[in-house]
Coordinates of C-alpha atoms in Angstrom, one line a residue:
Chain A
X1 CA 0.0 0.0 0.0
X2 CA 1.3 3.4 -0.9
X3 CA 1.9 6.1 1.8
X4 CA -1.0 8.4 2.5
X5 CA 0.7 11.6 3.6
X6 CA -2.3 13.6 4.7
X7 CA -3.7 10.8 6.8
X8 CA -0.4 10.0 8.3
X9 CA 0.1 13.7 9.3
X10 CA -3.3 13.9 11.0
X11 CA -2.6 10.6 12.7
X12 CA 0.7 11.7 14.0
X13 CA -0.6 15.0 15.4
X14 CA -3.5 13.3 17.2
X15 CA -1.3 10.5 18.5
X16 CA 1.4 12.9 19.7
X17 CA -1.2 14.9 21.6
X18 CA -2.5 11.8 23.3
X19 CA 1.0 10.7 24.2
X20 CA 1.6 14.0 25.9
X21 CA -1.6 13.7 27.9
X22 CA -0.5 10.2 28.9
X23 CA 2.7 11.5 30.4
X24 CA 1.0 14.5 32.0
X25 CA -1.6 12.2 33.5
X26 CA 0.7 11.1 36.2
X27 CA -0.1 14.4 38.0
X28 CA -3.8 14.3 37.5
X29 CA -5.9 14.0 40.7
X30 CA -2.8 13.0 42.5
X31 CA -3.2 13.1 46.3
X32 CA -0.2 10.9 47.1
X33 CA 3.1 9.9 45.4
X34 CA 2.7 7.3 42.7
X35 CA 5.0 4.9 44.5
X36 CA 2.2 2.7 45.9
X37 CA 0.1 0.1 44.1
X38 CA -3.1 1.8 45.1
X39 CA -2.0 5.0 43.5
X40 CA -0.1 3.7 40.5
X41 CA -2.5 0.9 39.7
X42 CA -5.9 1.9 41.0
X43 CA -5.7 5.7 40.5
X44 CA -6.1 6.1 44.3
X45 CA -9.5 4.2 44.1
X46 CA -11.1 7.6 43.7
X47 CA -13.0 7.5 40.4
X48 CA -16.7 8.5 40.3
X49 CA -19.5 7.4 38.0
X50 CA -18.4 9.3 35.0
X51 CA -14.8 8.2 34.9
X52 CA -15.8 4.7 35.8
X53 CA -18.2 4.6 32.8
X54 CA -15.3 5.5 30.5
X55 CA -12.9 3.1 32.1
X56 CA -15.3 0.1 32.0
X57 CA -16.4 1.0 28.5
X58 CA -12.7 1.2 27.6
X59 CA -12.4 -2.5 28.6
X60 CA -14.9 -3.4 26.0
X61 CA -14.0 -1.0 23.4
X62 CA -10.7 -2.1 22.1
X63 CA -9.0 -3.2 18.9
X64 CA -11.3 -6.2 19.3
X65 CA -14.1 -3.9 18.4
X66 CA -12.6 -1.9 15.6
X67 CA -10.4 -4.5 13.9
X68 CA -11.3 -8.0 15.0
X69 CA -15.1 -7.8 14.9
X70 CA -15.4 -6.1 11.5
X71 CA -12.7 -8.4 10.2
X72 CA -14.7 -11.4 11.3
X73 CA -17.9 -10.0 9.8
X74 CA -16.0 -9.4 6.6
X75 CA -14.5 -12.8 6.3
X76 CA -16.9 -15.1 8.1
X77 CA -20.1 -13.3 8.6
X78 CA -22.8 -13.7 11.3
X79 CA -21.5 -16.6 13.4
X80 CA -18.0 -15.5 14.1
X81 CA -18.7 -11.8 13.9
X82 CA -22.2 -10.9 15.0
X83 CA -22.1 -13.1 18.1
X84 CA -20.0 -10.2 19.6
X85 CA -23.2 -8.2 19.7
X86 CA -25.0 -10.8 21.7
X87 CA -21.9 -11.1 23.9
X88 CA -21.6 -7.4 24.7
X89 CA -25.3 -7.2 25.6
X90 CA -25.2 -10.2 27.9
X91 CA -22.1 -9.0 29.7
X92 CA -24.0 -6.2 31.4
X93 CA -26.5 -8.3 33.4
X94 CA -23.6 -10.4 34.5
X95 CA -21.8 -7.3 35.7
X96 CA -24.9 -6.1 37.4
X97 CA -25.1 -9.3 39.5
X98 CA -21.4 -10.0 40.2
X99 CA -19.5 -6.8 40.4
X100 CA -21.1 -5.0 43.3
X101 CA -20.3 -8.0 45.5
X102 CA -16.7 -8.1 44.3
X103 CA -16.3 -4.3 44.8
X104 CA -17.6 -4.6 48.4
X105 CA -15.5 -7.5 49.5
X106 CA -12.4 -6.0 47.8
X107 CA -13.0 -2.7 49.4
X108 CA -13.4 -4.2 52.8
X109 CA -10.3 -6.3 52.6
X110 CA -8.1 -4.2 50.4
X111 CA -8.0 -6.7 47.5
X112 CA -6.5 -5.3 44.3
X113 CA -6.8 -8.4 42.0
X114 CA -9.2 -11.3 41.6
X115 CA -6.5 -13.6 42.8
X116 CA -6.3 -11.6 46.1
X117 CA -10.0 -12.3 46.6
X118 CA -9.7 -16.0 45.8
X119 CA -6.7 -16.4 48.1
X120 CA -8.6 -14.7 51.0
X121 CA -11.9 -16.6 50.3
X122 CA -10.4 -20.1 50.2
X123 CA -7.3 -19.6 52.3
X124 CA -5.3 -21.2 49.6
X125 CA -2.0 -19.7 48.2
X126 CA -1.9 -22.3 45.5
X127 CA -5.4 -21.4 44.2
X128 CA -4.4 -17.7 44.3
X129 CA -1.3 -18.5 42.3
X130 CA -3.4 -20.5 39.7
X131 CA -5.8 -17.5 39.3
X132 CA -2.9 -15.1 39.0
X133 CA -1.1 -17.2 36.4
X134 CA -4.3 -17.6 34.4
X135 CA -4.9 -13.9 34.4
X136 CA -1.4 -13.1 33.2
X137 CA -1.5 -15.8 30.5
X138 CA -5.0 -14.8 29.2
X139 CA -4.2 -11.2 29.0
X140 CA -1.2 -11.8 26.7
X141 CA -3.2 -12.7 23.6
X142 CA -5.7 -9.9 24.4
X143 CA -2.9 -7.3 24.6
X144 CA -1.4 -8.9 21.4
X145 CA -4.7 -8.1 19.7
X146 CA -4.3 -4.5 20.6
X147 CA -0.8 -4.4 19.1
X148 CA -2.2 -6.1 16.0
X149 CA -4.9 -3.4 15.8
X150 CA -2.4 -0.6 15.9
X151 CA -0.2 -2.4 13.4
X152 CA -3.2 -2.8 11.0
X153 CA -3.9 1.0 10.8
X154 CA -0.2 1.8 10.4
X155 CA -0.1 -0.8 7.6
X156 CA -3.0 0.7 5.8
X157 CA -1.5 4.1 6.0
X158 CA 1.5 2.8 4.1
X159 CA 3.9 2.1 6.9
X160 CA 5.6 -1.3 7.3
X161 CA 5.3 -2.4 3.8
X162 CA 9.1 -2.3 3.3
X163 CA 11.1 -5.1 1.8
X164 CA 13.1 -6.2 4.9
X165 CA 11.4 -7.8 7.8
X166 CA 12.8 -5.1 10.1
X167 CA 10.9 -2.4 8.1
X168 CA 7.7 -4.5 8.2
X169 CA 8.0 -4.7 12.0
X170 CA 8.6 -1.0 12.5
X171 CA 4.9 -0.2 13.1
X172 CA 4.7 -2.8 15.7
X173 CA 7.9 -1.6 17.4
X174 CA 6.6 2.0 17.5
X175 CA 3.3 0.9 19.0
X176 CA 5.0 -1.2 21.6
X177 CA 7.5 1.5 22.7
X178 CA 4.8 4.2 23.2
X179 CA 2.6 1.9 25.1
X180 CA 5.4 0.7 27.4
X181 CA 6.7 4.2 28.1
X182 CA 3.6 5.9 29.3
X183 CA 2.1 3.1 31.2
X184 CA 5.4 2.8 33.0
X185 CA 5.5 6.5 34.1
X186 CA 1.8 7.3 34.7
X187 CA 0.0 4.1 35.8
X188 CA -3.7 3.8 35.5
X189 CA -4.2 7.6 35.4
X190 CA -2.8 7.7 31.8
X191 CA -5.4 5.4 30.2
X192 CA -8.2 6.9 32.4
X193 CA -7.5 10.4 31.1
X194 CA -6.8 9.3 27.5
X195 CA -10.0 7.4 27.6
X196 CA -11.9 10.7 27.3
X197 CA -10.0 11.7 24.1
X198 CA -10.3 8.2 22.8
X199 CA -14.1 8.1 23.3
X200 CA -14.5 11.5 21.7
X201 CA -12.6 10.4 18.7
X202 CA -14.2 7.0 18.5
X203 CA -17.7 8.4 18.8
X204 CA -17.0 11.0 16.1
X205 CA -15.6 8.4 13.7
X206 CA -18.3 5.8 14.4
X207 CA -21.2 8.3 14.0
X208 CA -19.7 9.7 10.8
X209 CA -19.0 6.2 9.5
X210 CA -22.4 4.7 10.2
X211 CA -24.2 7.6 8.6
X212 CA -21.8 8.7 5.8
X213 CA -20.7 5.3 4.5
X214 CA -24.2 3.8 4.1
X215 CA -25.3 7.0 2.3
X216 CA -22.4 6.5 -0.2
X217 CA -23.3 2.8 -0.5
X218 CA -27.0 3.4 -1.0
X219 CA -28.4 2.6 2.5
X220 CA -28.4 -0.4 4.8
X221 CA -30.8 -2.2 2.5
X222 CA -28.3 -2.0 -0.3
X223 CA -25.5 -3.1 2.0
X224 CA -27.4 -6.2 3.1
X225 CA -28.4 -7.0 -0.4
X226 CA -24.7 -6.9 -1.4
X227 CA -23.8 -9.1 1.5
X228 CA -26.5 -11.6 0.6
X229 CA -25.2 -11.7 -3.0
X230 CA -21.7 -12.2 -1.6
X231 CA -22.9 -15.1 0.7
X232 CA -24.7 -16.8 -2.2
X233 CA -21.7 -16.4 -4.4
X234 CA -19.4 -17.8 -1.7
X235 CA -21.8 -20.8 -1.3
X236 CA -21.9 -21.4 -5.0
X237 CA -18.1 -21.3 -5.3
X238 CA -17.8 -23.7 -2.3
X239 CA -20.3 -26.1 -3.8
X240 CA -18.4 -26.2 -7.0
X241 CA -15.3 -27.2 -5.0
X242 CA -17.3 -29.7 -2.9
X243 CA -16.7 -27.8 0.3
X244 CA -18.9 -25.7 2.4
X245 CA -18.8 -21.9 2.5
X246 CA -17.2 -20.3 5.5
X247 CA -19.2 -17.1 5.1
X248 CA -22.6 -17.0 6.7
X249 CA -25.3 -14.3 6.6
X250 CA -27.3 -16.1 9.2
X251 CA -26.4 -18.8 11.7
X252 CA -27.5 -22.2 10.3
X253 CA -28.8 -25.2 12.2
X254 CA -25.1 -26.4 12.4
X255 CA -23.9 -23.2 14.0
X256 CA -26.7 -22.3 16.5
X257 CA -24.6 -23.9 19.3
X258 CA -21.4 -22.1 18.2
X259 CA -23.2 -18.8 18.1
X260 CA -24.8 -19.2 21.5
X261 CA -21.7 -20.6 23.3
X262 CA -19.4 -18.0 21.8
X263 CA -21.8 -15.3 23.0
X264 CA -22.3 -16.7 26.5
X265 CA -18.8 -17.9 27.0
X266 CA -17.3 -14.5 26.1
X267 CA -19.8 -12.6 28.2
X268 CA -19.0 -14.8 31.3
X269 CA -15.3 -14.4 30.6
X270 CA -15.0 -10.6 30.2
X271 CA -15.3 -9.6 33.8
X272 CA -13.0 -12.5 35.0
X273 CA -10.2 -10.6 33.2
X274 CA -8.1 -8.8 35.8
X275 CA -8.2 -5.6 33.8
X276 CA -12.0 -5.4 33.9
X277 CA -11.8 -6.0 37.6
X278 CA -9.3 -3.1 37.9
X279 CA -11.9 -0.8 36.3
X280 CA -14.5 -1.9 38.8
X281 CA -12.3 -1.6 41.8
X282 CA -11.1 1.9 40.9
X283 CA -14.6 3.2 41.4
X284 CA -15.4 5.1 44.5
X285 CA -18.7 3.5 45.4
X286 CA -20.4 0.2 45.2
X287 CA -23.5 1.2 43.3
X288 CA -21.5 3.3 40.8
X289 CA -21.1 0.0 38.9
X290 CA -24.7 -0.9 38.8
X291 CA -25.9 2.5 37.8
X292 CA -23.3 2.4 35.0
X293 CA -24.6 -0.9 33.6
X294 CA -27.7 0.9 32.5
X295 CA -25.7 3.3 30.3
X296 CA -22.9 0.9 29.3
X297 CA -24.9 -0.8 26.6
X298 CA -24.3 2.3 24.6
X299 CA -20.9 0.8 24.0
X300 CA -22.5 -2.4 22.8
X301 CA -24.6 -0.4 20.4
X302 CA -21.5 1.2 19.0
X303 CA -19.9 -2.2 18.7
X304 CA -22.9 -3.4 16.7
X305 CA -22.5 -0.5 14.2
X306 CA -18.8 -1.0 14.0
X307 CA -19.4 -4.7 13.3
X308 CA -21.5 -3.7 10.3
X309 CA -18.4 -1.9 8.9
X310 CA -17.3 -5.4 7.9
X311 CA -20.4 -5.8 5.8
X312 CA -20.0 -2.3 4.4
X313 CA -16.5 -3.3 3.3
X314 CA -18.1 -6.2 1.4
X315 CA -20.6 -3.9 -0.2
X316 CA -17.9 -1.3 -1.0
X317 CA -16.0 -4.0 -2.9
X318 CA -13.0 -4.0 -0.6
X319 CA -10.8 -7.0 -1.5
X320 CA -8.2 -8.3 0.9
X321 CA -7.1 -11.7 2.0
X322 CA -6.1 -10.2 5.4
X323 CA -9.5 -9.6 7.1
X324 CA -8.1 -7.5 9.9
X325 CA -7.5 -4.8 7.4
X326 CA -11.1 -4.7 6.3
X327 CA -12.2 -1.7 8.4
X328 CA -9.1 0.4 7.9
X329 CA -9.3 -0.2 4.1
X330 CA -12.9 0.8 4.1
X331 CA -12.0 4.1 5.8
X332 CA -9.3 4.6 3.2
X333 CA -11.7 4.0 0.4
X334 CA -14.6 6.0 1.7
X335 CA -13.2 9.0 3.7
X336 CA -11.1 11.9 2.5
X337 CA -7.5 11.5 3.6
X338 CA -7.7 13.9 6.6
X339 CA -10.7 12.2 8.1
X340 CA -9.2 8.7 7.4
X341 CA -6.3 10.0 9.5
X342 CA -8.7 10.8 12.3
X343 CA -10.3 7.4 12.0
X344 CA -6.9 5.6 12.1
X345 CA -6.0 7.6 15.2
X346 CA -9.2 6.6 16.9
X347 CA -8.5 3.0 16.2
X348 CA -4.9 3.2 17.4
X349 CA -5.7 5.2 20.5
X350 CA -8.6 2.9 21.1
X351 CA -6.1 0.0 21.2
X352 CA -3.6 1.9 23.4
X353 CA -5.9 2.6 26.3
X354 CA -7.1 -1.0 27.0
X355 CA -3.6 -2.3 26.3
X356 CA -2.3 0.0 29.0
X357 CA -5.0 -1.0 31.4
X358 CA -4.5 -4.7 30.7
X359 CA -0.7 -4.6 31.2
X360 CA -1.2 -2.8 34.5
X361 CA -3.6 -5.4 35.6
X362 CA -1.3 -8.3 34.7
X363 CA 1.6 -6.5 36.4
X364 CA -0.5 -6.2 39.6
X365 CA -1.2 -9.9 39.5
X366 CA 2.4 -10.7 39.3
X367 CA 3.4 -8.4 42.1
X368 CA 0.8 -9.1 44.6
X369 CA 0.1 -12.8 44.0
X370 CA 3.4 -14.1 42.9
X371 CA 6.2 -11.8 43.9
X372 CA 5.0 -10.8 47.3
X373 CA 3.3 -14.1 48.0
X374 CA 6.1 -16.4 47.0
X375 CA 9.3 -14.4 46.4
X376 CA 9.6 -11.5 48.8
X377 CA 6.8 -11.4 51.4
X378 CA 8.3 -8.4 53.1
X379 CA 8.3 -6.1 50.0
X380 CA 7.6 -2.5 50.8
X381 CA 4.8 -0.6 49.0
X382 CA 7.2 1.3 46.8
X383 CA 9.1 -1.8 46.0
X384 CA 5.8 -3.4 44.9
X385 CA 5.0 -0.5 42.7
X386 CA 8.5 -0.8 41.1
X387 CA 8.1 -4.5 40.5
X388 CA 4.7 -3.9 38.9
X389 CA 6.2 -1.3 36.5
X390 CA 8.8 -3.8 35.4
X391 CA 6.3 -6.7 35.2
X392 CA 4.1 -4.5 33.0
X393 CA 7.0 -4.5 30.5
X394 CA 7.5 -8.2 30.7
X395 CA 3.8 -8.9 30.0
X396 CA 4.0 -6.7 26.9
X397 CA 6.9 -8.9 25.7
X398 CA 4.7 -11.9 26.2
X399 CA 2.0 -10.2 24.1
X400 CA 4.6 -9.6 21.4
X401 CA 5.4 -13.3 21.4
X402 CA 1.7 -14.0 20.7
X403 CA 1.8 -11.6 17.8
X404 CA 4.8 -13.2 16.3
X405 CA 3.9 -16.8 17.1
X406 CA 0.2 -17.0 16.2
X407 CA -1.5 -16.3 12.9
X408 CA -3.0 -12.8 13.5
X409 CA -5.2 -12.6 10.3
X410 CA -8.2 -14.0 12.2
X411 CA -7.6 -11.4 14.9
X412 CA -10.8 -12.2 16.9
X413 CA -9.3 -15.6 17.7
X414 CA -6.6 -13.9 19.9
X415 CA -9.4 -12.7 22.2
X416 CA -11.3 -16.0 22.1
X417 CA -8.1 -17.8 23.0
X418 CA -7.6 -15.7 26.1
X419 CA -11.3 -16.3 26.9
X420 CA -10.7 -20.1 27.0
X421 CA -8.2 -19.7 29.7
X422 CA -9.7 -16.9 31.8
X423 CA -13.1 -18.6 31.9
X424 CA -11.5 -21.4 33.9
X425 CA -11.3 -19.0 36.9
X426 CA -15.1 -18.5 36.8
X427 CA -15.9 -21.1 39.5
X428 CA -13.3 -19.7 41.9
X429 CA -14.1 -16.0 41.4
X430 CA -17.8 -15.6 40.3
X431 CA -19.3 -18.6 42.1
X432 CA -17.0 -17.9 45.0
X433 CA -18.7 -14.5 45.4
X434 CA -21.9 -16.3 46.5
X435 CA -20.8 -19.6 48.1
X436 CA -17.7 -21.2 49.3
X437 CA -19.1 -24.7 49.2
X438 CA -16.4 -25.7 46.6
X439 CA -13.3 -27.2 48.1
X440 CA -10.1 -25.4 47.3
X441 CA -8.4 -28.5 46.0
X442 CA -11.5 -29.3 44.0
X443 CA -11.2 -25.8 42.4
X444 CA -7.5 -26.3 41.7
X445 CA -8.0 -29.7 40.1
X446 CA -11.1 -28.5 38.1
X447 CA -9.1 -25.5 36.9
X448 CA -6.2 -27.7 35.9
X449 CA -8.6 -30.0 34.0
X450 CA -10.2 -27.1 32.2
X451 CA -6.9 -25.4 31.3
X452 CA -5.4 -28.6 29.9
X453 CA -8.5 -29.6 28.0
X454 CA -9.1 -26.1 26.6
X455 CA -5.5 -25.6 25.5
X456 CA -5.3 -29.0 24.0
X457 CA -8.5 -28.5 22.0
X458 CA -7.5 -25.0 20.8
X459 CA -4.1 -26.3 19.8
X460 CA -5.8 -28.9 17.7
X461 CA -8.0 -26.5 15.7
X462 CA -6.5 -26.1 12.2
X463 CA -7.3 -24.8 8.8
X464 CA -5.6 -25.7 5.5
X465 CA -3.2 -22.7 6.0
X466 CA -2.9 -22.5 9.8
X467 CA -1.8 -25.7 11.6
X468 CA -2.6 -24.8 15.3
X469 CA -4.8 -22.4 17.2
X470 CA -6.7 -21.5 14.1
X471 CA -10.0 -21.0 15.8
X472 CA -11.8 -21.4 19.2
X473 CA -14.6 -23.7 18.5
X474 CA -14.6 -27.5 18.5
X475 CA -17.0 -30.4 18.8
X476 CA -18.7 -30.5 22.2
X477 CA -18.7 -34.1 23.5
X478 CA -22.1 -35.7 24.2
X479 CA -24.0 -32.8 22.5
X480 CA -22.1 -33.5 19.3
X481 CA -22.3 -29.9 18.1
X482 CA -19.6 -27.3 17.3
X483 CA -19.2 -24.9 20.3
X484 CA -16.8 -22.5 22.0
X485 CA -14.1 -24.5 23.7
X486 CA -14.1 -22.2 26.7
X487 CA -17.6 -23.3 27.8
X488 CA -16.9 -27.0 27.2
X489 CA -13.7 -26.7 29.3
X490 CA -15.7 -24.9 32.0
X491 CA -18.2 -27.7 32.1
X492 CA -15.4 -30.2 32.6
X493 CA -13.9 -27.9 35.2
X494 CA -17.1 -27.7 37.2
X495 CA -17.7 -31.5 37.0
X496 CA -14.2 -32.1 38.4
X497 CA -14.6 -29.4 41.0
X498 CA -17.9 -30.8 42.2
X499 CA -16.8 -34.4 42.4
X500 CA -13.5 -33.6 44.3
X501 CA -15.5 -31.3 46.6
X502 CA -17.9 -34.0 47.5
X503 CA -15.1 -36.5 48.2
X504 CA -13.0 -34.0 50.2
X505 CA -15.8 -32.6 52.2
X506 CA -16.0 -36.0 53.9
X507 CA -12.6 -35.4 55.5
X508 CA -12.9 -32.3 57.7
X509 CA -9.9 -30.0 58.4
X510 CA -8.8 -29.7 54.8
X511 CA -11.1 -26.7 54.1
X512 CA -9.1 -23.5 54.3
X513 CA -9.9 -20.5 56.3
X514 CA -12.2 -17.8 54.9
X515 CA -11.2 -14.2 55.8
X516 CA -14.5 -12.9 54.5
X517 CA -17.9 -12.8 56.1
X518 CA -21.3 -12.7 54.4
X519 CA -21.7 -9.0 55.3
X520 CA -18.5 -8.1 53.5
X521 CA -20.2 -8.7 50.2
X522 CA -22.7 -5.9 50.6
X523 CA -20.8 -3.1 52.4
X524 CA -20.7 0.3 50.8
X525 CA -19.2 3.6 51.8
X526 CA -21.5 5.8 53.8
X527 CA -23.8 7.4 51.1
X528 CA -22.6 11.0 50.8
X529 CA -26.0 12.3 49.6
X530 CA -27.9 10.3 52.2
X531 CA -25.6 10.7 55.2
X532 CA -26.3 14.4 56.0
X533 CA -30.0 13.8 55.8
X534 CA -29.8 10.8 58.1
X535 CA -27.7 12.8 60.5
X536 CA -30.2 15.7 60.4
X537 CA -33.0 13.3 61.3
X538 CA -30.9 11.9 64.1
X539 CA -31.1 8.3 62.9
X540 CA -28.4 5.9 61.7
X541 CA -25.5 7.1 59.4
X542 CA -22.2 8.3 60.5
X543 CA -22.0 11.3 58.2
X544 CA -18.4 10.7 57.3
X545 CA -17.6 11.6 53.8
X546 CA -16.1 9.0 51.5
Chain B
X1 CA -39.9 -10.0 45.6
X2 CA -37.7 -7.3 44.1
X3 CA -35.0 -10.0 43.7
X4 CA -37.3 -12.3 41.8
X5 CA -38.6 -9.7 39.4
X6 CA -35.0 -8.4 38.8
X7 CA -33.8 -12.0 38.2
X8 CA -36.5 -12.4 35.6
X9 CA -35.8 -9.1 33.9
X10 CA -32.0 -9.7 33.8
X11 CA -32.5 -13.3 32.7
X12 CA -34.8 -12.5 29.8
X13 CA -32.0 -11.3 27.5
X14 CA -30.2 -14.6 28.0
X15 CA -33.2 -16.6 26.9
X16 CA -33.9 -14.4 23.9
X17 CA -30.4 -14.1 22.6
X18 CA -29.1 -17.6 23.3
X19 CA -32.2 -19.2 21.7
X20 CA -30.7 -18.7 18.3
X21 CA -33.2 -20.6 16.1
X22 CA -35.9 -18.3 17.3
X23 CA -34.4 -15.4 15.4
X24 CA -32.0 -16.6 12.8
X25 CA -34.3 -15.5 10.0
X26 CA -34.0 -13.0 7.1
X27 CA -37.5 -11.7 7.4
X28 CA -39.3 -9.6 8.4
X29 CA -36.7 -7.0 7.4
X30 CA -36.6 -3.5 8.9
X31 CA -35.4 -0.8 6.5
X32 CA -33.7 -3.5 4.5
X33 CA -32.0 -5.0 7.6
X34 CA -32.6 -8.7 8.1
X35 CA -34.6 -9.8 11.2
X36 CA -31.6 -11.5 12.8
X37 CA -29.7 -8.2 13.0
X38 CA -32.3 -5.8 14.1
X39 CA -33.8 -8.2 16.6
X40 CA -30.4 -8.4 18.3
X41 CA -30.3 -4.7 18.6
X42 CA -33.9 -4.5 19.8
X43 CA -32.8 -6.8 22.7
X44 CA -29.9 -4.4 23.5
X45 CA -32.5 -1.7 24.2
X46 CA -34.9 -4.0 26.0
X47 CA -32.0 -5.3 28.2
X48 CA -30.9 -1.8 29.1
X49 CA -34.5 -1.0 30.1
X50 CA -34.6 -4.2 32.2
X51 CA -31.4 -3.1 34.0
X52 CA -32.8 0.3 34.7
X53 CA -35.9 -1.2 36.3
X54 CA -33.8 -3.7 38.3
X55 CA -31.6 -0.8 39.5
X56 CA -34.7 1.1 40.6
X57 CA -36.0 -2.0 42.4
X58 CA -32.8 -3.0 44.1
X59 CA -30.9 0.2 44.7
X60 CA -32.5 3.5 44.0
X61 CA -36.0 2.6 45.4
X62 CA -34.7 1.4 48.8
X63 CA -32.4 4.4 49.0
X64 CA -35.4 6.8 48.4
X65 CA -37.3 5.0 51.0
X66 CA -34.5 5.4 53.5
X67 CA -34.3 9.1 52.8
X68 CA -38.1 9.4 53.2
X69 CA -38.0 7.4 56.4
X70 CA -35.1 9.5 57.7
X71 CA -37.2 12.7 57.1
X72 CA -40.0 11.1 59.0
X73 CA -42.5 11.8 56.4
X74 CA -43.2 8.2 55.6
X75 CA -46.1 6.5 57.2
X76 CA -44.2 3.2 57.1
X77 CA -41.7 2.1 59.7
X78 CA -38.1 3.2 59.8
X79 CA -37.0 -0.2 58.6
X80 CA -37.0 0.3 54.8
X81 CA -36.0 -2.6 52.5
X82 CA -32.5 -3.7 52.8
X83 CA -30.5 -3.9 49.6

């Protein structure tokens, strides 16, 4: 692709502005030095509803949204692409139910990571380690997806098409360095502040794209007609070759299970990721989260429109064998250069924010649940913050390994692969919020079974061009349908956990100590609007401001 | 009771969206958009509304009742409904 000078100039200006905000953010709302984990990694736990909305939305709104989902819609259609809409709707009721409890218990006990909670709940260092390890592992392909997103827009702008492999990797290296530098210096405040700019840009681009592009293409009716024609043509070609088409306009009887399990599994997985939990814990009050879930579906709506960009690319006659370039190429074809530059910047910044949040979360896990737990129990707070900063760099190198080691054309698979692993922590974290009937050793063995099965199955998924990790669905035993590996592995995980729990519950004394009490799951700060009133009336309420 | 209603409201989106054969159809179209696609988006709106009602039932309502009780204008007892 040839270099697009105007787009590149606009992109560089916007990106430079955001980078400066990122570095300056270290001083935003600072009440204490940044050398403790609470300050560096949770922004001082001081964020109100508005900032929390942006932060939580940022978790959802990543390169996954702008690159992977339209790419999947473009190449594969409804089942592998549109399921993301069902997924991002179903995630909010799950947040509504689970996250206030996690906020309360974490607030009460000073938990920073999901692994902290599990360790305290089950009195098991080993289980805490398993949860921490899974979090770090699962975040790597997810961060890798963000790097792939940035790489995609740089590529479409004409960078990284050089002859040598070094020149081809330049975009990736640039993305990597910027991300690493400002997370290191500013911690969570950087992505939180940039999230405002990011959302403004993203909304601008999305609103323009979903109005302007359909007008150019003759309306949504025309777009869907073109996609239907494309689907029929793909089916005819496949029939001639005696294969089946991989593109689907609608889920067929063979893919109902795949669609439903991908949606449900992804929805259950999202808030098991440590970075999503970070966004939740950084909020100031328990009910901030619930109130937000009413407005957060706006992000899901945006995602749906962005998904349709993949279909618009088909209607616009975009041809690429690299589906992750579908949306950027559509921008290039449809927008004037300067606005294409804005759009690329929106995508790149939209990848940068979550990547920063994710690497901070993974670093926290390492510091609190591996370093302090097993290596240096007497680490000082400033030492912890320092270790976290370095760990955040290491995690990014892990992400880089995924970019280089796995086929990234089917970018959505990077996120689905992370989901297979992270969902294995669901019994310990999500079910643990309500009951601790499960035995800690049952949870560990169940986790192990789920991890091994899930990894093995995903490794075995191949296409003619990609030998391993080519997709995230496989045959579900007993049911005999194709489904998301994450959920099948979770079922195995639960069966093992339950069986082991029943057996071990027979021998008392092996159940670990629980540091939490039932009341811890519903505590909230004194309500700042309510407290003065209560005080006035001389009833309960301490009137202390949070 | 508030819990039961909320559970029903929050659960409805799961039933609707995971029961794929119920909506994997091309027709009726809406402005040229196949049923499958606009129906998904319809549930996005319905679910958001359900969450709003559940929030009112579980959080905002009890809080209002506590405020009213605190002011002593409520005919009901000081107890209020716990969240």
